[in-house]
């Protein structure tokens, strides 16, 4: 039976893809207005825009009314969802305020478990656990509780090399699993907020998940309880009990998969191989390797993403079509229909298995919904456009939870897919269709896919991470040939590891050789996967060692983001008339947006604490200098804020150097600045920054006229004052070539009582 084309134009000029797209955009607008705290009256006025634009866009009245209602209902549902996830419904938010600095005992149930491996000081591997616990009861004083708590267990278990001391590292008696009932003792505290721009805003991240209290405990402070069966049966409903059992079973199977890959490939390679199937959210991988992947722009390979699911579903479809017998003289239409059902159900099972093991993250959920919609359309003999599938997936995600629009993973996933669905056809129409060489066309198609995805998510990436990977295209070109086989082998090997770990009943003991064969086959696939894994880690390590592999840029301004996406929308609307001109405009907008953010990045950052001064020189290098200016060795930070700043710089590939001391003065020759540390009465030292370069002055080195003083204060915000200004002959970060004239620098300050950060930019 031939496919019915539902994408045919209706008399009003609309297609289902356009209808789904407009409906999803209205729901997206309503969710954004609710998440940004827009006033209801303003939101209701905005919801009338589809009705006002109806004559201009030639929409039918019914379509305009539906779009206006979708925007209004999305805003209302977003406001309701946001209010019910706030601190007013969380008892732990009030308990941590009432029982400040008092030790409490809380009984609850584990909802989620995350692991992380870190290197310990004695050259070993330390396993840390982060639990999300749903509090049920406060034991002393006894009272019921509701709400979720983030529990950090430091040093829960460790594997220490060359250490035979007993009792030096306390280990947990068992590994925590979702559904476990635990008793936790500790001091409830508020999540850490964000004092400086380089810090992670833990409070905002946890608030988006409905968590407003945290506990940091030792392994001895957590005790596993065996809940009473009758009490659990009375308090837990059947669907909830079934969900807990499924979650525990999936978590146990994940442990089996990770253990099998680690035994076959080692800790580092096994964690990398497992993360390509399960994702880094549920697999603990080496932090140095993760940082290298992030620097070269391949961090999406470590997360269970829609790319992995698409590879697996496409492979299942190809295998089903290959095994499907061609229609012969003796075959009926029912036989062909059963074969078509088989090629639909097998990919459906793959979608379910992958989503269950990797977790329903934003990217996986988006790809799963799109695949399921495409499979159902295949059963109905309907060809559905990719844009309609993407819009339908976004519509489902925002209908279930409008607040999820603030999730960065959702924004990046849908943005990259939008670029591939809508921008890539323009590139193909403009350049790729004229290429006759198949291999050359495949190469340029891969480059076009990477570039179009980057074009769509560039503002989001710079706004969230303030980092631009220069080698993202060559890194993807070198990695993609092994990504597809690694994903397929990892999925098959993981299923075989689960099968090999199964325990058969006594009456099926004759099938035990099959399970043993699955274990040997799992080992063989992991052995074959070792070679592409070594290639992947080699190219990532080699690219990460190159200079300027990643650029740290400034956050783009709201006006720049609006103009960028406005130009993008205009190009997509009228781009098919002149595809080559449209592609050139897209490339120009991409380069211009990145260049503006790059030029606005800091030329100099000075973090001053009570013990050290840390100087970040244009995101090229940094050094740590003690406040007494007595040494020029490569030092490490001592204070907690200083260590956090150093971690921030190291994660962006900025390397430490020796402090350029001349006597008791820091001399930055390229910037033509001198930095002097002055003693302060509040415990914090002040700074005096002097410009050696003066515009239009021949004796500028002898008569410095531009001077800036930073005076700390311990009373009232912003705890710091800046007097004066300085200039620099530099214009572009990372470029040490001085200009013939000097440019004034603008100073921005972030300060608390124990430290302050000065950012100097053009």
XYZ file of C-alpha atoms in Angstrom:
762
model
C 0.000 0.000 0.000
C 1.551 3.339 -0.965
C 2.118 6.064 1.574
C -0.441 8.822 1.846
C 1.180 12.221 1.723
C -0.285 14.221 4.589
C 2.103 17.064 3.770
C 0.010 18.134 0.774
C -1.069 21.766 0.884
C -4.541 22.606 2.075
C -6.574 25.382 0.455
C -5.395 27.779 3.163
C -1.765 27.019 2.382
C -1.108 25.013 5.573
C 0.374 21.586 6.205
C 0.307 19.436 9.360
C 3.997 20.259 9.848
C 3.225 23.979 9.879
C 0.230 23.462 12.149
C 2.248 21.459 14.682
C 5.078 24.001 14.466
C 2.819 26.987 15.138
C 1.057 25.186 17.980
C 4.380 24.189 19.555
C 5.716 27.742 19.226
C 2.661 29.110 21.033
C 3.023 26.553 23.833
C 6.748 27.379 23.979
C 5.978 31.108 24.261
C 3.486 30.512 27.073
C 5.977 28.347 28.991
C 8.714 30.972 28.591
C 6.434 33.750 29.833
C 5.480 31.690 32.886
C 9.099 30.730 33.632
C 10.286 34.346 33.361
C 7.637 35.578 35.823
C 5.608 37.624 33.342
C 2.534 39.416 34.696
C -0.766 37.640 33.845
C -2.240 40.767 32.231
C 0.768 41.125 29.911
C 0.664 37.405 29.077
C -3.019 37.614 28.180
C -2.296 40.546 25.871
C 0.484 38.559 24.191
C -1.875 35.599 23.744
C -4.017 37.823 21.482
C -1.182 38.183 18.952
C -2.281 35.215 16.781
C -5.715 36.838 16.416
C -4.175 40.205 15.558
C -1.784 38.652 13.019
C -4.506 36.607 11.326
C -5.216 39.075 8.481
C -1.508 39.526 7.778
C -0.666 35.804 7.789
C -3.918 34.665 6.123
C -4.754 32.286 8.943
C -8.269 30.897 9.254
C -10.194 32.138 12.301
C -10.342 28.689 13.891
C -6.552 28.275 13.664
C -5.934 31.719 15.203
C -8.317 30.985 18.101
C -6.620 27.626 18.770
C -3.165 29.232 18.790
C -4.283 31.980 21.190
C -5.863 29.430 23.530
C -2.725 27.271 23.403
C -0.543 30.206 24.439
C -2.884 31.244 27.257
C -3.369 27.702 28.609
C 0.362 27.024 28.442
C 1.027 30.169 30.489
C -1.600 29.209 33.101
C -0.307 25.628 33.378
C 3.266 26.915 33.658
C 2.336 29.281 36.498
C 0.506 26.488 38.365
C 3.397 24.079 37.860
C 5.914 26.678 39.034
C 3.956 27.533 42.183
C 3.508 23.886 43.185
C 7.228 23.204 42.800
C 8.241 26.143 44.987
C 9.444 26.171 48.608
C 5.965 26.761 50.067
C 5.136 23.069 49.627
C 8.454 21.845 50.984
C 8.690 21.265 54.746
C 12.470 20.831 54.541
C 12.783 24.461 53.428
C 11.287 25.644 56.735
C 12.946 22.974 58.888
C 16.450 24.022 57.842
C 15.576 27.619 58.835
C 14.019 26.691 62.193
C 16.705 24.171 63.200
C 19.698 26.177 62.011
C 23.076 24.603 62.963
C 21.308 21.769 64.815
C 21.832 18.108 64.032
C 18.668 16.344 62.888
C 17.688 12.764 62.125
C 15.501 12.295 59.051
C 13.852 9.187 57.698
C 13.117 9.037 53.985
C 13.196 7.111 50.754
C 15.826 7.394 48.032
C 14.454 8.681 44.722
C 17.643 8.976 42.669
C 21.287 7.916 42.983
C 24.280 9.437 41.207
C 27.902 8.298 41.443
C 31.131 10.143 40.852
C 34.714 8.924 40.850
C 37.427 11.309 41.997
C 41.125 10.856 42.576
C 42.066 10.816 46.240
C 45.193 12.286 47.762
C 46.815 8.859 48.265
C 46.773 8.011 44.535
C 43.532 6.091 44.603
C 39.975 6.360 43.342
C 37.303 7.673 45.678
C 33.647 6.964 45.046
C 31.230 9.715 46.046
C 27.451 9.347 46.019
C 24.807 12.017 45.597
C 21.307 10.999 46.670
C 17.968 12.703 46.218
C 15.930 11.618 49.244
C 12.211 12.145 49.694
C 11.842 12.984 53.390
C 8.993 11.243 55.233
C 9.609 11.873 58.926
C 11.686 13.982 61.300
C 12.694 11.637 64.119
C 13.796 14.112 66.837
C 11.425 15.865 67.487
C 9.128 13.406 65.796
C 6.894 14.896 63.130
C 5.962 14.113 59.510
C 7.839 15.788 56.665
C 7.390 16.362 52.965
C 9.940 17.509 50.436
C 13.157 16.390 48.809
C 16.730 16.713 50.115
C 20.056 16.502 48.317
C 22.391 14.237 50.302
C 26.117 14.161 49.478
C 28.073 11.171 50.810
C 31.780 11.907 50.558
C 34.214 9.016 50.511
C 31.444 6.415 50.588
C 33.821 3.821 49.207
C 37.350 3.976 47.906
C 39.859 1.809 46.138
C 43.261 2.954 47.391
C 46.522 1.919 45.707
C 49.606 1.038 47.740
C 47.804 1.522 51.061
C 47.598 -1.421 53.445
C 46.348 0.499 56.463
C 43.122 -0.895 57.777
C 40.376 1.418 58.833
C 41.793 4.415 57.009
C 38.896 4.546 54.578
C 35.428 3.787 55.790
C 33.187 2.062 53.320
C 29.451 1.803 53.120
C 27.924 -1.535 53.979
C 25.879 -1.538 50.780
C 25.381 0.483 47.632
C 22.319 2.785 47.840
C 19.541 2.080 45.360
C 16.336 3.956 44.507
C 13.527 2.884 46.823
C 15.776 2.194 49.833
C 14.487 3.503 53.150
C 17.283 5.326 54.976
C 17.896 7.280 58.146
C 20.223 10.266 57.767
C 21.832 12.311 60.531
C 23.332 15.720 59.867
C 22.811 19.477 59.706
C 20.314 20.738 57.140
C 21.649 23.665 55.167
C 20.532 25.868 52.323
C 21.982 25.062 48.894
C 24.985 27.141 48.038
C 24.141 30.217 46.028
C 26.203 31.971 43.390
C 28.439 34.758 44.681
C 30.633 35.131 41.599
C 29.960 34.669 37.902
C 32.418 31.762 37.624
C 30.671 29.706 40.324
C 28.006 27.087 39.766
C 24.574 28.210 40.966
C 23.650 25.152 42.983
C 20.612 26.805 44.586
C 18.971 27.650 41.241
C 19.742 24.205 39.804
C 18.237 22.405 42.796
C 15.254 24.760 42.927
C 14.382 23.734 39.354
C 14.127 20.172 40.673
C 12.077 21.149 43.732
C 14.959 20.755 46.232
C 15.584 23.506 48.799
C 17.757 21.774 51.445
C 20.953 19.742 51.411
C 22.968 17.476 53.683
C 26.673 16.570 53.538
C 27.212 13.387 55.532
C 29.813 10.714 56.144
C 29.160 7.012 55.490
C 28.559 6.457 59.224
C 25.700 8.985 59.221
C 23.576 6.984 56.779
C 21.771 3.835 57.885
C 19.650 1.561 55.738
C 16.328 0.559 57.287
C 14.169 -2.437 56.544
C 10.633 -1.040 56.295
C 7.790 -2.901 57.925
C 5.875 -4.834 55.252
C 2.395 -3.995 56.550
C 3.239 -0.326 56.968
C 4.722 -0.170 53.479
C 1.681 -1.940 52.034
C -0.677 0.556 53.655
C 1.265 3.674 52.686
C 2.452 2.687 49.212
C 0.022 2.294 46.361
C 0.384 -0.489 43.815
C 1.515 1.789 40.926
C 4.081 3.464 43.183
C 5.385 0.111 44.413
C 5.642 -1.148 40.833
C 7.528 2.005 39.811
C 9.996 1.571 42.686
C 10.576 -2.075 41.784
C 11.182 -1.173 38.139
C 13.593 1.620 39.108
C 15.555 -0.690 41.425
C 15.713 -3.406 38.772
C 16.947 -0.997 36.113
C 19.542 0.437 38.509
C 20.797 -3.071 39.312
C 21.047 -3.906 35.613
C 22.995 -0.690 35.011
C 25.470 -1.824 37.671
C 25.825 -5.135 35.865
C 26.514 -3.413 32.531
C 29.078 -0.976 33.955
C 30.823 -3.752 35.908
C 31.060 -5.981 32.835
C 32.534 -3.238 30.632
C 34.961 -2.164 33.368
C 36.191 -5.733 33.828
C 36.708 -6.209 30.091
C 38.189 -2.804 29.216
C 39.460 -1.255 32.438
C 38.049 1.552 34.549
C 38.624 4.480 32.158
C 37.752 2.790 28.854
C 34.942 0.809 30.444
C 33.378 3.967 31.856
C 33.676 5.693 28.461
C 32.102 2.721 26.664
C 29.265 2.525 29.203
C 28.580 6.263 29.019
C 28.030 6.059 25.255
C 25.067 3.757 25.979
C 23.845 4.792 29.437
C 25.046 8.400 29.550
C 27.249 10.250 32.032
C 24.203 10.930 34.258
C 24.163 7.310 35.424
C 27.807 6.329 34.792
C 30.799 7.678 36.673
C 33.614 8.417 34.211
C 37.093 9.860 34.598
C 36.878 13.625 35.195
C 40.041 14.434 33.215
C 38.700 12.530 30.207
C 35.357 14.297 30.544
C 37.110 17.673 30.581
C 39.038 16.793 27.410
C 35.827 15.826 25.599
C 34.277 19.117 26.670
C 37.237 21.187 25.433
C 37.175 19.725 21.901
C 33.377 19.909 21.608
C 32.584 16.188 21.897
C 30.830 16.196 25.266
C 27.591 15.088 23.555
C 29.195 11.681 22.947
C 29.423 11.054 26.702
C 25.749 11.796 27.288
C 22.961 9.449 26.279
C 21.567 11.600 23.502
C 19.191 11.391 20.622
C 22.127 10.628 18.329
C 22.722 7.288 20.043
C 19.045 6.373 19.933
C 18.790 7.352 16.265
C 21.785 5.151 15.409
C 20.273 2.165 17.214
C 16.790 2.570 15.692
C 18.213 3.060 12.187
C 20.367 -0.056 12.565
C 17.338 -2.073 13.698
C 15.332 -0.871 10.694
C 18.141 -1.747 8.277
C 18.541 -5.222 9.769
C 14.811 -5.881 9.619
C 14.666 -4.842 5.985
C 17.719 -6.949 5.197
C 16.242 -10.036 6.836
C 12.830 -9.407 5.353
C 12.269 -11.660 2.352
C 11.237 -10.082 -0.903
C 7.712 -10.640 -2.108
C 7.586 -13.825 -4.228
C 4.926 -15.505 -6.270
C 3.667 -17.541 -3.343
C 3.549 -14.736 -0.769
C 0.393 -12.876 0.076
C -0.173 -9.322 1.165
C -0.723 -10.492 4.752
C 2.813 -11.920 4.812
C 4.221 -8.606 3.661
C 2.102 -6.802 6.253
C 3.457 -9.050 9.031
C 6.997 -8.293 7.865
C 6.212 -4.567 7.993
C 4.895 -5.001 11.540
C 8.141 -6.763 12.475
C 10.226 -3.866 11.128
C 8.124 -1.564 13.326
C 8.002 -3.541 16.575
C 11.735 -4.340 16.743
C 12.753 -0.641 16.604
C 9.970 0.076 19.113
C 11.520 -2.431 21.552
C 14.932 -0.815 20.993
C 13.467 2.614 21.846
C 11.930 1.274 25.062
C 15.111 -0.534 26.154
C 17.410 2.410 25.437
C 15.105 4.905 27.177
C 14.768 2.642 30.218
C 18.525 2.145 30.663
C 19.709 5.645 29.702
C 16.962 7.527 31.540
C 14.353 9.881 30.129
C 16.554 12.943 29.800
C 15.522 15.835 27.527
C 17.539 14.642 24.529
C 16.537 10.993 24.894
C 12.875 11.927 25.419
C 12.913 14.120 22.321
C 14.447 11.395 20.154
C 12.170 8.710 21.641
C 9.011 10.713 20.919
C 10.156 11.478 17.376
C 11.001 7.821 16.710
C 7.717 6.571 18.173
C 5.725 9.085 16.119
C 7.567 8.010 12.966
C 6.963 4.310 13.751
C 3.253 4.838 14.407
C 2.979 6.826 11.186
C 4.661 3.912 9.416
C 2.032 1.526 10.757
C -0.687 3.865 9.455
C 1.094 4.146 6.077
C 1.536 7.897 6.571
C 4.698 9.837 5.803
C 5.190 12.446 8.527
C 7.594 15.334 8.064
C 10.598 15.631 10.401
C 9.536 19.132 11.400
C 6.122 17.861 12.477
C 7.742 15.114 14.561
C 10.043 17.629 16.261
C 7.171 20.028 16.942
C 5.024 17.194 18.306
C 7.843 16.063 20.616
C 8.265 19.609 21.942
C 4.504 19.894 22.386
C 4.401 16.702 24.479
C 7.410 17.729 26.599
C 6.023 21.187 27.425
C 2.493 19.902 28.025
C 3.786 17.454 30.625
C 6.093 19.979 32.340
C 6.212 23.599 31.092
C 8.978 24.470 33.593
C 11.326 22.106 31.714
C 11.796 24.834 29.104
C 14.529 26.238 31.403
C 16.457 22.946 31.214
C 19.672 23.501 29.249
C 19.654 19.943 27.928
C 16.201 20.446 26.438
C 17.216 23.732 24.815
C 20.380 22.279 23.278
C 18.694 19.086 22.103
C 15.734 20.725 20.397
C 17.868 23.595 19.089
C 20.421 21.293 17.442
C 17.687 19.122 15.940
C 15.930 22.251 14.658
C 19.127 23.288 12.885
C 19.542 19.870 11.270
C 15.891 19.686 10.175
C 15.492 23.222 8.812
C 18.956 24.684 8.082
C 20.666 21.601 6.636
C 18.226 21.383 3.639
C 19.273 24.919 2.650
C 22.941 23.903 2.647
C 22.115 20.761 0.698
C 20.098 22.742 -1.844
C 22.812 25.367 -2.213
C 26.015 23.332 -2.369
C 25.697 19.575 -1.853
C 23.353 18.707 -4.712
C 25.991 19.684 -7.303
C 28.661 17.328 -5.911
C 29.019 14.228 -8.086
C 31.581 12.376 -5.971
C 29.758 10.202 -3.422
C 32.559 10.209 -0.831
C 33.115 13.931 -1.118
C 29.404 14.545 -0.774
C 29.238 12.335 2.332
C 32.155 14.242 3.883
C 30.628 17.648 3.236
C 27.239 16.394 4.448
C 28.795 15.454 7.795
C 30.443 18.882 8.020
C 27.121 20.546 7.152
C 25.285 18.619 9.884
C 27.814 19.712 12.543
C 27.846 23.340 11.376
C 24.052 23.689 11.109
C 23.602 22.281 14.608
C 26.202 24.762 15.907
C 24.458 27.654 14.135
C 21.171 26.852 15.869
C 22.561 26.468 19.412
C 25.348 29.088 19.366
C 23.531 31.714 21.527
C 22.464 29.053 24.056
C 25.962 27.604 24.226
C 27.638 30.968 24.765
C 25.001 32.106 27.269
C 25.303 28.997 29.448
C 28.925 27.863 29.083
C 30.726 31.021 27.817
C 32.926 28.676 25.813
C 33.410 28.189 22.074
C 35.198 25.083 20.777
C 37.359 25.949 17.779
C 38.063 22.351 16.722
C 34.480 21.085 16.917
C 34.302 20.340 13.154
C 37.593 18.402 12.809
C 36.935 16.647 16.124
C 33.541 15.426 14.900
C 34.997 14.420 11.521
C 37.649 12.290 13.226
C 35.249 10.839 15.806
C 32.129 10.108 13.749
C 33.561 7.077 11.883
C 33.881 5.204 15.185
C 30.801 6.610 16.950
C 28.319 4.510 14.950
C 30.069 1.133 15.477
C 30.797 1.942 19.126
C 27.143 2.801 19.800
C 25.899 -0.375 18.116
C 28.486 -2.603 19.801
C 27.844 -0.968 23.171
C 24.083 -1.531 22.932
C 24.445 -5.172 21.864
C 27.196 -5.849 24.401
C 25.131 -4.321 27.204
C 22.152 -6.547 26.386
C 24.440 -9.587 26.324
C 25.907 -8.575 29.709
C 22.397 -8.441 31.178
C 21.531 -11.821 29.661
C 24.770 -13.382 30.932
C 24.085 -12.186 34.489
C 20.572 -13.665 34.568
C 19.787 -16.558 36.865
C 17.673 -19.339 35.421
C 15.279 -21.475 37.460
C 16.111 -25.090 38.130
C 13.904 -26.460 35.375
C 15.717 -24.319 32.782
C 19.245 -25.295 33.818
C 19.759 -26.878 30.410
C 19.853 -23.377 28.915
C 22.815 -22.330 31.052
C 25.294 -22.816 28.165
C 23.381 -20.119 26.265
C 23.990 -17.656 29.095
C 27.669 -18.593 29.196
C 27.851 -18.059 25.451
C 26.289 -14.610 25.877
C 29.008 -13.761 28.400
C 31.794 -14.862 26.031
C 30.191 -12.954 23.153
C 29.970 -9.851 25.363
C 33.689 -10.147 26.098
C 34.462 -10.573 22.386
C 32.480 -7.459 21.417
C 34.172 -5.426 24.167
C 37.565 -6.638 22.925
C 36.712 -5.490 19.395
C 35.447 -2.159 20.748
C 38.788 -1.529 22.435
C 40.423 -0.419 19.184
C 37.898 2.308 18.207
C 37.814 3.390 21.873
C 41.596 3.824 21.846
C 41.316 5.855 18.644
C 38.617 8.055 20.168
C 40.565 8.734 23.369
C 43.762 9.331 21.366
C 42.298 11.983 19.071
C 40.525 13.690 21.976
C 43.728 13.818 24.043
C 45.754 15.010 21.034
C 43.306 17.774 20.140
C 42.928 18.862 23.779
C 46.691 19.469 24.003
C 46.649 21.931 21.106
C 46.785 25.656 21.972
C 43.578 27.685 21.730
C 41.452 24.559 21.410
C 38.643 26.399 23.164
C 37.909 30.105 23.571
C 36.318 31.606 26.664
C 33.906 34.339 25.609
C 31.534 36.744 27.296
C 27.821 36.184 27.745
C 25.985 37.601 24.728
C 23.595 40.454 25.311
C 19.847 39.946 25.035
C 19.620 42.347 22.090
C 22.293 40.389 20.217
C 20.452 37.091 20.799
C 17.172 38.604 19.603
C 18.744 40.011 16.417
C 20.552 36.714 15.727
C 17.417 34.571 15.934
C 15.411 37.202 14.040
C 17.913 36.999 11.185
C 17.812 33.208 11.402
C 14.010 33.174 11.120
C 14.084 35.579 8.154
C 16.641 33.435 6.330
C 14.607 30.264 6.906
C 11.394 31.887 5.637
C 12.827 33.331 2.420
C 15.925 31.167 2.078
C 14.611 28.694 -0.480
C 14.342 31.457 -3.078
C 18.106 32.151 -2.890
C 19.688 29.230 -0.975
C 23.311 30.231 -1.548
C 22.693 33.787 -0.423
C 20.815 32.419 2.604
C 23.756 30.171 3.551
C 26.182 33.074 3.225
C 23.987 35.234 5.467
C 23.798 32.437 8.049
C 27.578 32.039 8.032
C 28.067 35.793 8.355
C 25.619 35.984 11.291
C 27.369 33.059 13.008
C 30.843 34.572 12.650
C 29.688 38.061 13.639
C 27.839 36.830 16.748
C 30.822 34.730 17.876
C 33.260 37.581 17.181
C 31.251 40.103 19.199
C 31.072 37.747 22.180
C 34.770 36.999 21.783
C 35.852 40.662 21.701
C 33.690 41.424 24.742
C 35.385 38.682 26.774
C 37.597 39.829 29.691
C 41.106 41.038 28.934
C 42.058 40.736 32.596
C 40.483 39.229 35.730
C 41.808 39.785 39.242
C 40.496 37.668 42.125
C 41.778 38.923 45.470
C 41.232 36.935 48.666
C 42.786 37.222 52.114
C 45.652 34.892 51.153
C 46.300 35.239 47.408
C 45.793 37.223 44.226
C 44.824 35.207 41.129
C 45.274 36.924 37.761
C 43.632 35.601 34.587
C 45.375 37.199 31.605
C 42.910 37.280 28.715
C 41.997 33.594 29.152
C 45.491 32.693 27.883
C 47.147 31.867 31.196
C 46.809 32.599 34.897
C 49.024 32.770 37.943
C 48.552 32.688 41.706
C 50.488 35.208 43.737
C 50.537 35.488 47.549
C 49.557 38.842 48.996
C 53.093 39.445 50.342
C 54.623 39.213 46.810
C 57.652 37.234 47.969
C 57.860 34.500 45.319
C 57.340 33.949 41.604
C 56.911 30.177 41.686
C 53.877 28.419 40.247
C 51.625 28.257 43.307
C 48.219 26.783 44.030
C 45.270 28.572 45.579
C 44.699 28.293 49.330
C 41.219 29.713 49.947
C 37.983 27.959 48.980
C 36.980 30.754 46.565
C 40.448 30.716 45.028
C 40.315 26.954 44.485
C 36.916 27.325 42.855
C 38.292 29.997 40.503
C 41.284 27.817 39.621
C 39.013 24.869 38.831
C 36.961 27.177 36.602
C 40.094 28.256 34.719
C 41.507 24.732 34.381
C 38.203 23.429 33.025
C 38.498 25.931 30.163
C 42.006 24.874 29.229
C 43.768 27.896 30.787
C 47.174 26.870 32.141
C 49.093 28.246 35.159
C 52.395 30.154 34.863
C 54.811 31.850 37.236
C 53.888 35.271 38.538
C 55.729 37.995 36.541
C 57.199 39.776 39.563
C 59.595 42.721 39.338
C 60.587 43.495 42.893
C 57.297 43.787 44.722
C 55.255 44.737 41.685
C 53.416 42.582 39.165
C 54.437 43.800 35.712
C 52.141 42.804 32.845
C 54.147 43.963 29.842
C 51.703 43.046 27.074
C 48.836 44.812 28.794
C 51.237 47.635 29.796
C 49.923 47.499 33.362
C 51.519 47.404 36.796
C 49.673 45.856 39.733
C 50.613 46.688 43.307
C 49.017 45.101 46.369
C 48.322 47.475 49.243
C 47.593 46.398 52.799
C 44.018 46.657 53.991
C 42.479 47.042 57.449
C 39.559 44.695 56.776
C 41.695 41.638 56.075
C 41.447 42.110 52.326
C 44.237 43.881 50.478
C 43.589 46.713 48.068
C 44.961 46.947 44.541
C 46.556 49.782 42.618
C 46.636 49.326 38.844
C 48.779 51.736 36.819
C 48.785 52.119 33.025
C 52.236 52.529 31.520
C 50.843 53.331 28.065
C 49.211 56.726 27.552
C 47.586 57.779 24.338
C 49.540 60.378 22.410
C 52.403 60.610 24.905
C 56.020 59.958 23.913
C 57.256 59.606 27.522
C 54.403 57.366 28.625
C 56.703 54.985 30.507
C 58.013 57.877 32.609
C 54.735 59.666 33.323
C 51.899 57.205 33.860
C 48.673 59.145 34.035
C 46.045 56.405 34.129
C 45.585 54.886 37.555
C 42.906 52.713 39.151
C 42.537 51.970 42.853
C 40.492 49.140 44.328
C 39.556 49.833 47.950
C 37.909 46.956 49.888
C 35.332 47.638 52.563
C 33.758 45.376 55.177
C 30.538 47.342 55.648
C 27.630 47.184 53.244
C 27.441 46.127 49.623
C 29.208 45.979 47.300
C 32.082 45.669 49.822
C 34.455 47.282 47.330
C 35.045 50.600 45.531
C 36.854 51.433 42.295
C 38.418 54.842 41.683
C 39.943 55.890 38.365
C 40.498 54.127 35.038
C 43.250 52.415 33.056
C 44.017 51.822 29.377
C 45.643 49.006 27.391
C 47.125 48.669 23.895
C 45.472 45.246 23.503
C 42.229 44.938 21.585
C 41.529 41.237 21.047
C 41.873 38.519 23.713
C 44.380 35.726 22.978
C 46.245 38.127 20.664
C 49.368 39.593 22.255
C 50.027 42.038 19.408
C 49.657 45.577 20.767
C 47.814 48.256 18.819
C 49.445 51.654 18.062
C 46.922 53.376 20.337
C 45.566 52.426 23.752
C 41.958 51.661 24.607
C 40.171 52.436 27.883
C 39.130 49.473 30.012
C 35.811 49.150 31.776
C 35.976 47.634 35.255
C 33.222 45.413 36.632
C 33.267 44.241 40.221
C 31.804 41.272 42.089
C 32.470 41.255 45.811
C 31.704 39.503 49.092
C 33.262 40.095 52.484
C 36.029 37.523 51.964
C 37.006 38.209 48.318
C 36.393 40.379 45.302
C 36.711 39.841 41.542
C 37.664 42.679 39.180
C 36.964 42.130 35.481
C 38.575 44.509 32.991
C 37.187 44.548 29.469
C 36.933 46.976 26.581
